[in-house]
mmCIF file of C-alpha atoms in Angstrom:
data_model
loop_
_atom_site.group_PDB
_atom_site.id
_atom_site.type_symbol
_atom_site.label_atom_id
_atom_site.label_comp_id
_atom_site.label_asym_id
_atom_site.label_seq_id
_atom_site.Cartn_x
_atom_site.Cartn_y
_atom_site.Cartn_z
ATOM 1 C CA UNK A 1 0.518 9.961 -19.617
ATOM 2 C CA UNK A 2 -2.474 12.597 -19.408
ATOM 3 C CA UNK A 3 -0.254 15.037 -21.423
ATOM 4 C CA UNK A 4 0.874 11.909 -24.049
ATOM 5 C CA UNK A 5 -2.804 11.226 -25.129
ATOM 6 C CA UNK A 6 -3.839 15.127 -24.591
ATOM 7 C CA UNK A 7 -6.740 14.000 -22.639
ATOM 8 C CA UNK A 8 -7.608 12.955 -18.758
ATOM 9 C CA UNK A 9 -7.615 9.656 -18.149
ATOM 10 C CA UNK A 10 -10.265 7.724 -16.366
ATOM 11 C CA UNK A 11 -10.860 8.485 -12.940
ATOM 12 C CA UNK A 12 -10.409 4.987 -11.675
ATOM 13 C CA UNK A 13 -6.870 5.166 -12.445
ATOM 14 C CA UNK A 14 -6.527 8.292 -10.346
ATOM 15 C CA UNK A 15 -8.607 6.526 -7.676
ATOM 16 C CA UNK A 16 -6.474 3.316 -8.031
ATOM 17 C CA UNK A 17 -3.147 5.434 -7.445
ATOM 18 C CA UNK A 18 -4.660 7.151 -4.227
ATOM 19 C CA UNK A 19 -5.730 3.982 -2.785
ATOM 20 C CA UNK A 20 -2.394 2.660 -3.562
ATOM 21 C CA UNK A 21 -0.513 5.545 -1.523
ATOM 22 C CA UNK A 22 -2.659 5.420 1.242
ATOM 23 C CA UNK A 23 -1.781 1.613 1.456
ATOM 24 C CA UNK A 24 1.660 2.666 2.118
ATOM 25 C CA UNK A 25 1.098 4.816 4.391
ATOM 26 C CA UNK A 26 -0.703 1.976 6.620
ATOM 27 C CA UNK A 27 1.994 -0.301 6.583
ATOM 28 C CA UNK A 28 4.427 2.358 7.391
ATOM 29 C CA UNK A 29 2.301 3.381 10.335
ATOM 30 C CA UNK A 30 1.738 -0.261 11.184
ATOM 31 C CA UNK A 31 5.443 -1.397 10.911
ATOM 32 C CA UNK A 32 6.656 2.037 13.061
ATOM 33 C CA UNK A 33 3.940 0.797 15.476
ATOM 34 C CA UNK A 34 5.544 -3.085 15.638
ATOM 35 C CA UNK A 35 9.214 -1.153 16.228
ATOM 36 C CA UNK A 36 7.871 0.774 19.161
ATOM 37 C CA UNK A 37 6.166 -2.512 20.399
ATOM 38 C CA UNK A 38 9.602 -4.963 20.247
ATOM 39 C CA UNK A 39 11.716 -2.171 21.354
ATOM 40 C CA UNK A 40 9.254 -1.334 24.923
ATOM 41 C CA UNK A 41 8.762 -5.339 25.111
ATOM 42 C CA UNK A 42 13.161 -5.696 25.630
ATOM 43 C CA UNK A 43 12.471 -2.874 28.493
ATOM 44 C CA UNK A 44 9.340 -4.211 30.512
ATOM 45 C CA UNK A 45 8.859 -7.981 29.658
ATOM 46 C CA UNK A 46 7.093 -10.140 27.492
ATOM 47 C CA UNK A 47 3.338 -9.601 27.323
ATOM 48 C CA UNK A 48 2.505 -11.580 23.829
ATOM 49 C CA UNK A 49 -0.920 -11.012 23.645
ATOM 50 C CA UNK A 50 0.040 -7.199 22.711
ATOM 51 C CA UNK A 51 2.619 -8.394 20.286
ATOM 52 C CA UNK A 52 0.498 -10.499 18.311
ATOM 53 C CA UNK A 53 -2.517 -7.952 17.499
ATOM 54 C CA UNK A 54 0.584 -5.409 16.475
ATOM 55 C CA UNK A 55 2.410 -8.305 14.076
ATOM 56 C CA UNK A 56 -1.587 -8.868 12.666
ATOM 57 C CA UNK A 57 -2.503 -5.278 12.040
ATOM 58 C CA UNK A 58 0.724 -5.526 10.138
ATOM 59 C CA UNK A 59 0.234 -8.716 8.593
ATOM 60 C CA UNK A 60 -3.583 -7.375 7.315
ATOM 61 C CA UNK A 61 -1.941 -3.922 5.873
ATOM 62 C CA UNK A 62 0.700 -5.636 3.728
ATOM 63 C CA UNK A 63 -2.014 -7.634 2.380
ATOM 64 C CA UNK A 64 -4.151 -4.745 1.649
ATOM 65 C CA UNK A 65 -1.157 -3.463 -0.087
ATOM 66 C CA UNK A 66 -0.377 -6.362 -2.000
ATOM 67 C CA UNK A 67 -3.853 -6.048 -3.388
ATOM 68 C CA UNK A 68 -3.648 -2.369 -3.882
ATOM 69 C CA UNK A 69 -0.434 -2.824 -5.755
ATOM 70 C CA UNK A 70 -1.695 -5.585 -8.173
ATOM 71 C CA UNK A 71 -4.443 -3.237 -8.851
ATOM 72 C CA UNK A 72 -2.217 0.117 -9.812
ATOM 73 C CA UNK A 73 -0.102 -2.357 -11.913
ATOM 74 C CA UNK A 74 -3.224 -3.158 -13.719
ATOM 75 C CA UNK A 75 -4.662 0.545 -14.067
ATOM 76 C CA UNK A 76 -1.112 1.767 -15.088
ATOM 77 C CA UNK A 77 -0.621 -0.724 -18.060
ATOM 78 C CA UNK A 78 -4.066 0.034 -19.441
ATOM 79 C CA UNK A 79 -3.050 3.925 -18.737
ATOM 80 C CA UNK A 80 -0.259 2.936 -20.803
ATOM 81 C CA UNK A 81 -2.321 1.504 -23.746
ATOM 82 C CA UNK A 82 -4.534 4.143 -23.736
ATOM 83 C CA UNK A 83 -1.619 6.142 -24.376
ATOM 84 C CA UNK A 84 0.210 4.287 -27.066
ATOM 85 C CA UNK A 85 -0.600 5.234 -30.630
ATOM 86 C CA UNK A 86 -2.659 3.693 -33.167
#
């Protein structure tokens, strides 16, 4: 879009698209740490209290990623005006 309008665009849609990335990043590192969880809980027994904090640090990144997303949707359509001509 940068080389559309033949200008940068604002930094906060650069920022927007970082903090969108690292968002997924988080929940893949949450969601790999909830399959190592269930799969050493079917070896050594059920201790829930270890389960639950996992399926909540999960449950907190997807909704940091739902925000993040809405966000980049947001910055990317403006992007996308800012690019359209006049």
């Amino acid at each position: 879009m940068e080389r559309l309008r033949s200008s940068p665009l604002p930094a906060n849609i650069s920022t927007a698209l970082d903090k969108h990335l690292e968002s997924i990043h988080v929940v893949q590192a949450r969601r790999k740490d909830e399959i190592v969880n269930a799969s050493s809980r079917q070896r050594h027994g059920p201790p829930r209290c270890q389960d639950e904090r996992v399926v909540l640090a999960l449950a907190t990144a997807l909704r940091a990623l739902c925000l993040a997303t809405r966000k980049v949707r947001t910055m990317l359509w403006c992007a996308f005006q800012m690019t359209l001509p006049k």
